[in-house]
Tab-separated table of C-alpha atoms in Angstrom:
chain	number	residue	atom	x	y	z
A	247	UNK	CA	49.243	53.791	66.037
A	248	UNK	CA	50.046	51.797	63.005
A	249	UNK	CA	51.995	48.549	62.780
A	250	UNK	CA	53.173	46.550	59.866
A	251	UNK	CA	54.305	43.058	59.964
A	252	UNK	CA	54.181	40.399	57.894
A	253	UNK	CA	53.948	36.523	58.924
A	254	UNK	CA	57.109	35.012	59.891
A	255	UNK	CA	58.660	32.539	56.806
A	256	UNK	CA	61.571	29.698	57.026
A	257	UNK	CA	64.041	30.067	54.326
A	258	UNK	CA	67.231	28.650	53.380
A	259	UNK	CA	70.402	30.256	54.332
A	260	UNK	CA	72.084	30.461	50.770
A	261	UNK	CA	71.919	32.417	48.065
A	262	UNK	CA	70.310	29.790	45.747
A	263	UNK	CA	66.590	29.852	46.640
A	264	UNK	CA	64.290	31.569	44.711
A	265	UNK	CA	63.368	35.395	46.250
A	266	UNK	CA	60.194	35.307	48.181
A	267	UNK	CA	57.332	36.786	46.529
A	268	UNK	CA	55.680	40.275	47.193
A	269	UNK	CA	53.111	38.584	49.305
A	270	UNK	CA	55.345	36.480	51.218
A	271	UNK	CA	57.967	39.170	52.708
A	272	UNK	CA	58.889	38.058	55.824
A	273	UNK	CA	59.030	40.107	59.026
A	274	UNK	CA	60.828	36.876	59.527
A	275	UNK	CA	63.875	34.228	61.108
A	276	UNK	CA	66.115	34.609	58.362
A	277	UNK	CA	69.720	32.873	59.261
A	278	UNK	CA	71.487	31.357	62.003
A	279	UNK	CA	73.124	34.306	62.774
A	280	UNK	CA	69.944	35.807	63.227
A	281	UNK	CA	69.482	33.346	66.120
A	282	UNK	CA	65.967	34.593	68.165
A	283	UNK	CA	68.456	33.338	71.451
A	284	UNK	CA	69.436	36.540	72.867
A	285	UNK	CA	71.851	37.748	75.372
A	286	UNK	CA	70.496	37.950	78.969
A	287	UNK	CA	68.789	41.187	79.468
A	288	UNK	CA	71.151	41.838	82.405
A	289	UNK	CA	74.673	41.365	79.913
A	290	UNK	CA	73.526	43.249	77.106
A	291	UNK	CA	75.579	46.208	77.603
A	292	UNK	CA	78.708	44.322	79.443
A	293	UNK	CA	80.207	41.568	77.316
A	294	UNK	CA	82.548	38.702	78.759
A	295	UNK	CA	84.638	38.766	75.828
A	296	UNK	CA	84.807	42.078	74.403
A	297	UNK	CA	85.215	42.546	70.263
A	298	UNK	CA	84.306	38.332	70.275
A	299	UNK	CA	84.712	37.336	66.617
A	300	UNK	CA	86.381	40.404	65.191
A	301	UNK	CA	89.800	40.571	63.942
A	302	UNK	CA	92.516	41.748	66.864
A	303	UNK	CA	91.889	44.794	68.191
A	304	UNK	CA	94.806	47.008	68.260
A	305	UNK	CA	95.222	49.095	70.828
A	306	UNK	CA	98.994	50.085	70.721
A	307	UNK	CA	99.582	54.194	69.478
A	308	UNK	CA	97.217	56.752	69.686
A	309	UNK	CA	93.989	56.337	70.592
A	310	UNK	CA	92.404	58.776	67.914
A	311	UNK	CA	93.221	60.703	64.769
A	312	UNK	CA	93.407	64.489	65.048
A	313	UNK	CA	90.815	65.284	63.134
A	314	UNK	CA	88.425	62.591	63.995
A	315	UNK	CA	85.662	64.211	65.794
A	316	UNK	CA	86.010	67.846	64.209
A	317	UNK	CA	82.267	69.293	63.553
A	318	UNK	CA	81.043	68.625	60.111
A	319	UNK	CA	81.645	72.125	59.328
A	320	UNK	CA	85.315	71.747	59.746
A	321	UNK	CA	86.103	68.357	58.361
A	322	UNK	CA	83.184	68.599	54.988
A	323	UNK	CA	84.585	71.906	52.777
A	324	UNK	CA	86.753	69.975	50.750
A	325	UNK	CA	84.412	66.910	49.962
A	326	UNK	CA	81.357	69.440	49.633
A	327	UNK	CA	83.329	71.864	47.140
A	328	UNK	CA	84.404	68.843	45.033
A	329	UNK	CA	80.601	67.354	45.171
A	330	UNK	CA	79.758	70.984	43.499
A	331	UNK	CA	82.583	70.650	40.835
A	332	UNK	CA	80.535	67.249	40.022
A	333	UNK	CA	77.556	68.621	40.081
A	334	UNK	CA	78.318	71.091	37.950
A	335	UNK	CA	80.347	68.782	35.091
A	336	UNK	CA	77.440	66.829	35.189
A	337	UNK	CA	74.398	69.246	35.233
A	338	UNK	CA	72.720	68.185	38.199
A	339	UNK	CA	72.352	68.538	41.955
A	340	UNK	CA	70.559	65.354	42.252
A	341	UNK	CA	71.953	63.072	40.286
A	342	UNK	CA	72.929	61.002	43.295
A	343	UNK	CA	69.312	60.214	43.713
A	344	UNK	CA	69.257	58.251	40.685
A	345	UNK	CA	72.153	55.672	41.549
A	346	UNK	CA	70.113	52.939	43.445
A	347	UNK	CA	66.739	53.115	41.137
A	348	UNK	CA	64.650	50.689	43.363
A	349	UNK	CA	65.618	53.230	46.524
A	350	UNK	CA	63.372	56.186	47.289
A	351	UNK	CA	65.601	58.747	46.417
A	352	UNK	CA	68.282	56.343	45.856
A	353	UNK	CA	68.967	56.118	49.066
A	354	UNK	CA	70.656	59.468	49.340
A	355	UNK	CA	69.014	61.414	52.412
A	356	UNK	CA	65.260	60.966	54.016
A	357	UNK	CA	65.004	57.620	52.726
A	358	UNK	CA	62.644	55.465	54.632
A	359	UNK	CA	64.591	52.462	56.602
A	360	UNK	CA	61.887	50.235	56.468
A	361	UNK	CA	61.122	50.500	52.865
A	362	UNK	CA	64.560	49.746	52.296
A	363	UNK	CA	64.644	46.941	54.357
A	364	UNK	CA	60.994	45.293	52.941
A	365	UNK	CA	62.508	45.469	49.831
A	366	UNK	CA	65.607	43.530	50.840
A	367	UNK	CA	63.294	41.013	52.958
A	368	UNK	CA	61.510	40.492	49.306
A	369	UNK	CA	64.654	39.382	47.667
A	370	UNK	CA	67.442	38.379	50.159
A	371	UNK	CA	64.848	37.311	53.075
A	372	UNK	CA	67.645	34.640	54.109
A	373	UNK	CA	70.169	37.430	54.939
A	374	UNK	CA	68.348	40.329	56.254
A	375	UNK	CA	67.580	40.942	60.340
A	376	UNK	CA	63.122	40.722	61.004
A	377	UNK	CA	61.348	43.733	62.122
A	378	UNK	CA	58.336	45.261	62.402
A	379	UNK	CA	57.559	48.606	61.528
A	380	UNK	CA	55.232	50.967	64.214
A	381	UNK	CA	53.982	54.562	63.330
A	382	UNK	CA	53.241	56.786	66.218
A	383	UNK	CA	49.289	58.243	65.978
A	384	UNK	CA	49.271	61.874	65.294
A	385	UNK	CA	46.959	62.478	68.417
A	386	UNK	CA	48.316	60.838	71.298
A	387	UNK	CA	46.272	58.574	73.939
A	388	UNK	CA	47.501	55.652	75.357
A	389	UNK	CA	51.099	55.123	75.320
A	390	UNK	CA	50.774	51.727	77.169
A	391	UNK	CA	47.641	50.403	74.419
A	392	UNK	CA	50.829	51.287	72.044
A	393	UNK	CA	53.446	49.163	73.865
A	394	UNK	CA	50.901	46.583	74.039
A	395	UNK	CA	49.782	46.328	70.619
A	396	UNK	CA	53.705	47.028	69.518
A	397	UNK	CA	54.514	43.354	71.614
A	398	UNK	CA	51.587	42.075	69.738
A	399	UNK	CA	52.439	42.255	66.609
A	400	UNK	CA	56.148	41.674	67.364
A	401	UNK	CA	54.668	38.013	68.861
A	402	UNK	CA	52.692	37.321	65.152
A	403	UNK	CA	55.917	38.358	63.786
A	404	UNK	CA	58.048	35.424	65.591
A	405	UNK	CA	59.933	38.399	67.557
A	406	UNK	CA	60.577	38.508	71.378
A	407	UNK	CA	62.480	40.780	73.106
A	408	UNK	CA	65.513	42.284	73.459
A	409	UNK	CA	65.195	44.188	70.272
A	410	UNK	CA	67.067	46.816	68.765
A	411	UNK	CA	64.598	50.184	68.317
A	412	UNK	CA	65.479	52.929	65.604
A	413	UNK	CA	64.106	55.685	63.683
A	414	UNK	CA	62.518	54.852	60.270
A	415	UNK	CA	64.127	58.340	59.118
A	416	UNK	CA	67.700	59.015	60.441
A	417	UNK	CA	71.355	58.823	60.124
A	418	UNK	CA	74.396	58.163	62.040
A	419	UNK	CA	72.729	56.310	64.855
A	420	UNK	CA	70.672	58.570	66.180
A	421	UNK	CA	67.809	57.418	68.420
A	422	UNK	CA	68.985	53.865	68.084
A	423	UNK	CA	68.107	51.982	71.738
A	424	UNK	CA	68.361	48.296	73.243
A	425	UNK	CA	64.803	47.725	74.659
A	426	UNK	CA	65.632	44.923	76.988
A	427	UNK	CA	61.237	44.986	78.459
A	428	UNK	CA	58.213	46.232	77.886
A	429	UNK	CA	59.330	49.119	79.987
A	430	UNK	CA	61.935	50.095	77.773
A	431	UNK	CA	60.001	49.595	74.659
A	432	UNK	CA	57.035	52.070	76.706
A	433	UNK	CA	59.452	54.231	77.436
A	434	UNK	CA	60.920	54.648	73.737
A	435	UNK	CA	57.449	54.893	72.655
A	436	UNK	CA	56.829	57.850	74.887
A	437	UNK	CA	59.889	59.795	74.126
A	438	UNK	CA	59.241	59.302	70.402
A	439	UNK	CA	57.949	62.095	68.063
A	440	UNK	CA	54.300	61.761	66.783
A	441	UNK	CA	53.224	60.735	63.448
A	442	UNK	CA	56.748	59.501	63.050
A	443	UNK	CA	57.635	55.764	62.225
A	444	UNK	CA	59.973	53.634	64.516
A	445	UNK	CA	61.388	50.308	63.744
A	446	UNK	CA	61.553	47.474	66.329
A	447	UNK	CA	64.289	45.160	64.686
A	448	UNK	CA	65.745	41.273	66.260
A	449	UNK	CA	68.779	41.916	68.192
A	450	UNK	CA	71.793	40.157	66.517
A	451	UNK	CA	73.461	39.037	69.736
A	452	UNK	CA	76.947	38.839	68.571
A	453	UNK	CA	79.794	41.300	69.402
A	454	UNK	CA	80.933	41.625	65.506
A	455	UNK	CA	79.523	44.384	62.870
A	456	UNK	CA	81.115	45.806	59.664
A	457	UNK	CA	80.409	48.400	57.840
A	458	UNK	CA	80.560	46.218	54.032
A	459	UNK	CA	80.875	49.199	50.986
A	460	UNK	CA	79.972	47.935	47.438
A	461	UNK	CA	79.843	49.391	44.343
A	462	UNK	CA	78.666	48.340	40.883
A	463	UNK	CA	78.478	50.332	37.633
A	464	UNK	CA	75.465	49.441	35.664
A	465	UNK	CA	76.131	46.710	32.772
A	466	UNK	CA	79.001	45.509	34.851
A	467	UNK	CA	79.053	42.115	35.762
A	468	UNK	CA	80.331	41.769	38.723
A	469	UNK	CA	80.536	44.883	41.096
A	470	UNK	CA	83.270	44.485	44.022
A	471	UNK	CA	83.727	45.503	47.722
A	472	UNK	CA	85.327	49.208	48.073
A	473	UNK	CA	85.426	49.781	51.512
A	474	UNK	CA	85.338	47.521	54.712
A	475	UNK	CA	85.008	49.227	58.356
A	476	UNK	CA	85.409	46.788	61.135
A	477	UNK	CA	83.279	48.493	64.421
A	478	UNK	CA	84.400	47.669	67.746
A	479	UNK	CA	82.183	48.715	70.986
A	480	UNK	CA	84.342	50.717	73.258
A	481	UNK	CA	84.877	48.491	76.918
A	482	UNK	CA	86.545	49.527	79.881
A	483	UNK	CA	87.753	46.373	82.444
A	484	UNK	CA	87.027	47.032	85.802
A	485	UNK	CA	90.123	46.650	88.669
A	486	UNK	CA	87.794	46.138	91.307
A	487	UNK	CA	88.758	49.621	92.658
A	488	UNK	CA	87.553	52.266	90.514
A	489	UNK	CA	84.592	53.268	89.983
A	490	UNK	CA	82.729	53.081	86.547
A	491	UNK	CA	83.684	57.271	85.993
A	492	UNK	CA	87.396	56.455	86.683
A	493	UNK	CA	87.289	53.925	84.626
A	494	UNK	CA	86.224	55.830	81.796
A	495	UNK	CA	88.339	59.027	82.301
A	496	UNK	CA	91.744	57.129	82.596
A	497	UNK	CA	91.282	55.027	79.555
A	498	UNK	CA	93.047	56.731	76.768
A	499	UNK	CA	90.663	56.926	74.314
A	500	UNK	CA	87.241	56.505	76.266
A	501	UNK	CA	88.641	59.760	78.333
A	502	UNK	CA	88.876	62.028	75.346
A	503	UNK	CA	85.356	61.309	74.899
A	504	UNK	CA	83.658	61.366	78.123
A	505	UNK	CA	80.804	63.684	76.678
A	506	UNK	CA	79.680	61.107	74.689
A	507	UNK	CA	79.861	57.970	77.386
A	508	UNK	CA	79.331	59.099	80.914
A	509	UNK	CA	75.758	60.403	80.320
A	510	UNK	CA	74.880	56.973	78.898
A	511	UNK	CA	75.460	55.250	82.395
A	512	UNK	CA	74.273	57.722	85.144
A	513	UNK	CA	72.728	55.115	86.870
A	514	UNK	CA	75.982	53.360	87.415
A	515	UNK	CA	78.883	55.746	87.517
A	516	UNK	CA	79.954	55.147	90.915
A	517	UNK	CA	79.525	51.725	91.372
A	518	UNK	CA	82.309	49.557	91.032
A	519	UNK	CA	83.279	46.919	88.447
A	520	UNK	CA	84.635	43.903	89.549
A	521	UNK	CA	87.946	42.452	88.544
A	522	UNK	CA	88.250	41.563	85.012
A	523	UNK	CA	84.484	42.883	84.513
A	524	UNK	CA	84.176	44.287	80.713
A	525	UNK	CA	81.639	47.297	80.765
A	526	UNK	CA	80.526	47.750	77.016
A	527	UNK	CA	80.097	51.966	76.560
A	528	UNK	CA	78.158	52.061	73.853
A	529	UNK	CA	75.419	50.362	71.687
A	530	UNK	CA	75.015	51.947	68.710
A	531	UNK	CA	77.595	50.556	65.935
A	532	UNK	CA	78.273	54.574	64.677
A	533	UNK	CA	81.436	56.463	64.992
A	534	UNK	CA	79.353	59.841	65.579
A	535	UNK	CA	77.891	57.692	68.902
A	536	UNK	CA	81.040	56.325	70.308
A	537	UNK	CA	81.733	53.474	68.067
A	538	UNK	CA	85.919	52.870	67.177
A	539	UNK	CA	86.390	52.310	63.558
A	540	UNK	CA	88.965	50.347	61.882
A	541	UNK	CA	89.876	50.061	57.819
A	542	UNK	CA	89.346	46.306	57.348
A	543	UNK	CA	89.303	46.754	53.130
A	544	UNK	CA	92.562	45.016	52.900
A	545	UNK	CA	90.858	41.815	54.804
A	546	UNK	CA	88.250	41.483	51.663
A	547	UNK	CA	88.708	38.135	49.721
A	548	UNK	CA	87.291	36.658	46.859
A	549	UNK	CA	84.341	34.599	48.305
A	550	UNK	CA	83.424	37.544	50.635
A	551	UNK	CA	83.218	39.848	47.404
A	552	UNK	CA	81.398	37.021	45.344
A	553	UNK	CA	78.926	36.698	48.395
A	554	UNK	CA	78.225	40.173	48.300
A	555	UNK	CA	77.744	40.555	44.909
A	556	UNK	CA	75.309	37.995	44.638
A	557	UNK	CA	73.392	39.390	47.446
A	558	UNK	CA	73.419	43.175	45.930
A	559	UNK	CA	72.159	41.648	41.936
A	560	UNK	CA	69.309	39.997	43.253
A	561	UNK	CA	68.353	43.705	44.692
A	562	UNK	CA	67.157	44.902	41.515
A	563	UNK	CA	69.079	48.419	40.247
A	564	UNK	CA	70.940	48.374	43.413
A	565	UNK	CA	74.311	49.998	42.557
A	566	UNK	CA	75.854	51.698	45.362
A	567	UNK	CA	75.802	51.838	49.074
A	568	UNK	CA	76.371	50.335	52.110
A	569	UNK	CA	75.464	46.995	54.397
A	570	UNK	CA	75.552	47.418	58.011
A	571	UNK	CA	75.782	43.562	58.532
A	572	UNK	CA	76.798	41.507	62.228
A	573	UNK	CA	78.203	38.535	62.453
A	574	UNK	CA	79.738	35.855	65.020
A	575	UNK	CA	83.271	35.592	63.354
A	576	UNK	CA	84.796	37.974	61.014
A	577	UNK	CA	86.547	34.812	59.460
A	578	UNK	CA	83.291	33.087	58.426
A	579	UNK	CA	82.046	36.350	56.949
A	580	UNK	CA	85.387	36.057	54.937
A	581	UNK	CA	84.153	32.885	53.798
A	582	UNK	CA	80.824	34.257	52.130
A	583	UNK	CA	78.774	33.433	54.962
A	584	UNK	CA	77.988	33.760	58.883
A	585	UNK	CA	76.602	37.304	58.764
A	586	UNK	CA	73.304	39.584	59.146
A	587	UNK	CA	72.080	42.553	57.342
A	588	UNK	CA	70.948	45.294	59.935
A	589	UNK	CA	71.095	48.089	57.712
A	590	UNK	CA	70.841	48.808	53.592
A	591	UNK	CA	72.078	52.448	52.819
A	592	UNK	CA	72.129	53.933	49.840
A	593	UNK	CA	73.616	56.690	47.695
A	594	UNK	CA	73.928	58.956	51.230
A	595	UNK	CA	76.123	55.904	52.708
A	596	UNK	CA	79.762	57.183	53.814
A	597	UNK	CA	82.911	54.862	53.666
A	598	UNK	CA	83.645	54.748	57.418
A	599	UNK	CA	87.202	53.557	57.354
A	600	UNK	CA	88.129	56.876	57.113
A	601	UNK	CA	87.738	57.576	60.504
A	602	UNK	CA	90.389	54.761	61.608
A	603	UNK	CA	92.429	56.721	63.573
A	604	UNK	CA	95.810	56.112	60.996
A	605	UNK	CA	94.307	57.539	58.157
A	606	UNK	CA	95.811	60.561	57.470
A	607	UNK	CA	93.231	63.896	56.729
A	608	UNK	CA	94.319	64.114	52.951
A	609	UNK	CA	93.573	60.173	52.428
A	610	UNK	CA	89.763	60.859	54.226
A	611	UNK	CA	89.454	63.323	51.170
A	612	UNK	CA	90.475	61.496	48.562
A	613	UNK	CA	88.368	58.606	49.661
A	614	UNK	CA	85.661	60.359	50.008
A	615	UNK	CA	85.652	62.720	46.631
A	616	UNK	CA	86.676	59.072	45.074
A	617	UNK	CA	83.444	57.956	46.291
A	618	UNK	CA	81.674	61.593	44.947
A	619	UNK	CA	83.075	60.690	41.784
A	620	UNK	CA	81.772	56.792	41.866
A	621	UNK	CA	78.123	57.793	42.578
A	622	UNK	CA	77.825	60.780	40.115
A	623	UNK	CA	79.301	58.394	37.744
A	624	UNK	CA	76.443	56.065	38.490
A	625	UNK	CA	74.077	58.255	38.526
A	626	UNK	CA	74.885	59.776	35.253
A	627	UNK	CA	75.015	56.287	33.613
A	628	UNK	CA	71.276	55.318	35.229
A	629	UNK	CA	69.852	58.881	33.826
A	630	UNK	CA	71.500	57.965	30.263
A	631	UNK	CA	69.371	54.109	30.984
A	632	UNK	CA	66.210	56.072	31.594
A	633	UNK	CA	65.940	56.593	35.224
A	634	UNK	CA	65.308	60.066	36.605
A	635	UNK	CA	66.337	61.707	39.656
A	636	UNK	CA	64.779	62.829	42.265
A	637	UNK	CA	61.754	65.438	42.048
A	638	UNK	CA	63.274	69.120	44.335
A	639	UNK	CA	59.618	69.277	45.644
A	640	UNK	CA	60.241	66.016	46.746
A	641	UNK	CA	63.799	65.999	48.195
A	642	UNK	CA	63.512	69.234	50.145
A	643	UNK	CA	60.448	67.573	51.902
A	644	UNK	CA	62.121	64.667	52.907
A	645	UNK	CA	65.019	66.777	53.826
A	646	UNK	CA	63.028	68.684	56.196
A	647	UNK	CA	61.229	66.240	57.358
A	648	UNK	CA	64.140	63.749	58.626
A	649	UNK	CA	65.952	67.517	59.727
A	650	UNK	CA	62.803	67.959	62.083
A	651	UNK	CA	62.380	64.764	63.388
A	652	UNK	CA	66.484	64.140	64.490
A	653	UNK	CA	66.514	66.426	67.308
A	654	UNK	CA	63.299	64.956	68.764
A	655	UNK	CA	64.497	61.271	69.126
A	656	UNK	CA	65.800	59.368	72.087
A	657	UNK	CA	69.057	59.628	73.421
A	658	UNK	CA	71.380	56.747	71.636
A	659	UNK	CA	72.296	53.896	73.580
């Protein structure tokens, strides 16, 4: 098995500081909202105050868009014919690949999480989440020697458990697990492909994540924030008198979806929540996994956008893409501040307010072919600058390889 890990680094929470150098990235504490004080293993999944810090959560009219959990092949033929028209006009497939320069690939599908992330610890170490990176050995052995040397270098790393695991190579939350003890983290480790890498990443113990879109053509100045998606974890309040599996099929939304919450608490089905008890459903901040998605983009303000602008230009050639950030209060993130980067995506990154559930099907489209037309833009401008895109020998290996590993992952929490 190999681990990576760098020695843990104290650094200012602003944007001011100078980026730490290549041999100082930090595995590392970054901000207070990284906080190494964790939930109680026991609460993780069931939160006293469910969606604490996020704007009100609106639960009035229906509890999902019609078209909100169609299969890819149903939902994609517009966006996908459009990408081709682009393609086309511009005279390349890949052009995508050259939007985000310092990004393998761009960022646009196989990419490698951690290399994304180590870049971002290099020049924004105050705002990003620590982790370490561990790759599976080809030839198994000792799953426990893994778990053990996994803690190990977690502990050099200044990271204790809970932690949130995840696939180096994946998208829309798959194989993404809470490992509350060594157990879970053997467990993961066991279920986990071989010769594939795994991140082990600080859990951000706050109830608030956003999905923060930004976009910059190159020689702009300033780039701005395009798309906001505010993520709520679905909750269901025990009455005392129903059972965990009622619970779930009467609510009005959680009970359209029972496929993708019951099997995620077997254990506990028919027990029964207390009075007022808040049972959190899912882990995973994706809309694929469970996740409800609002369109926060009208809540952006100027020191928000400023924040995030300053954070994305110290990333060098980083154009276009998407944080996955978590926060204690939505209003302090507002404010330019108060927030953690989880996630860096790149040219691949979706705008996920489309899946609030009042946004019609012909608005999804536009949004998203607006968003086509953004990153071909980009990428067109880049290849004029001197960068070029992505090798096919290259891409279709990547693509198979993230394509081969998906199905073999843990279940999502």
């Amino acid at each position: 098995m190999t681990i990576i890990a760098f020695p843990a680094a104290r650094v200012p929470a602003h944007l001011s500081e100078p980026p730490a150098t290549a041999t100082a990235i930090a595995i590392a504490t970054a901000t207070a909202t990284a906080s190494a004080t964790a939930p109680s293993l026991e609460t993780s999944h069931v939160a006293t105050h469910p969606h604490q810090g996020m704007p009100p959560f609106d639960e009035s009219g229906k509890p999902l868009s019609f078209f909100e959990f169609w299969p890819m092949w149903a939902f994609y033929p517009p966006v996908m014919l459009y990408a081709v028209w682009l393609m086309l006009r511009h005279r390349s497939v890949l052009l995508p690949t050259a939007a985000n320069p310092s990004f393998p690939g761009g960022g646009f599908f196989g990419e490698s999480k951690a290399d994304i992330l180590t870049m971002a610890m290099r020049y924004i170490p105050q705002w990003v989440a620590p982790f370490v990176r561990v790759t599976r050995p080809l030839q198994l052995a000792d799953v426990q020697a893994e778990c053990n040397a996994a803690l190990a270098t977690m502990a050099a790393a200044g990271l204790a458990l809970p932690v949130v695991a995840k696939p180096d190579l994946g998208c829309r939350g798959a194989g993404v697990k809470l490992m509350r003890s060594p157990a879970d983290v053997t467990a993961y480790l066991q279920a986990f492909p071989a010769g594939a890498t795994l991140l082990l990443q600080r859990l951000v113990p706050f109830e608030g994540e956003a999905g923060i879109f930004y976009c910059r053509r190159p020689g702009q100045a300033q780039g701005r924030i395009v798309s906001i998606t505010l993520k709520y974890f679905p909750h269901v309040i025990g009455d005392g008198k129903r059972t965990l599996r009622q619970l779930v099929v009467d609510d009005p939304r959680a009970g359209k979806l029972q496929h993708l919450y019951l099997k995620r608490h077997l254990q506990r089905l028919d027990g029964v929540p207390a009075q007022g008890e808040a049972v959190r459903l899912a882990f995973a901040g994706s809309h694929s996994r469970g996740a409800i998605f609002r369109d926060g983009t009208a809540l952006v303000t100027p020191q928000m956008e400023a924040a995030f602008d300053a954070i994305s230009q110290r990333m060098p050639e980083f154009h276009f893409g998407r944080f996955d950030v978590r926060f204690a209060d939505f209003a302090q993130v507002q404010r330019g501040s108060g927030f953690t980067i989880v996630e860096v995506n790149g040219a691949g990154a979706e705008s996920t307010h489309i899946w609030d559930r009042n946004t019609s099907l012909l608005q999804a489209w536009r949004d998203l072919m607006r968003q086509y037309r953004w990153l071909f833009e980009i990428g067109a401008a880049n290849r004029k600058r001197g960068f070029a895109v992505m090798r096919w020998a290259d891409f279709v290996r990547d693509y198979k390889r993230e394509k081969q590993l998906t199905p073999l992952y843990p279940a999502t929490d």
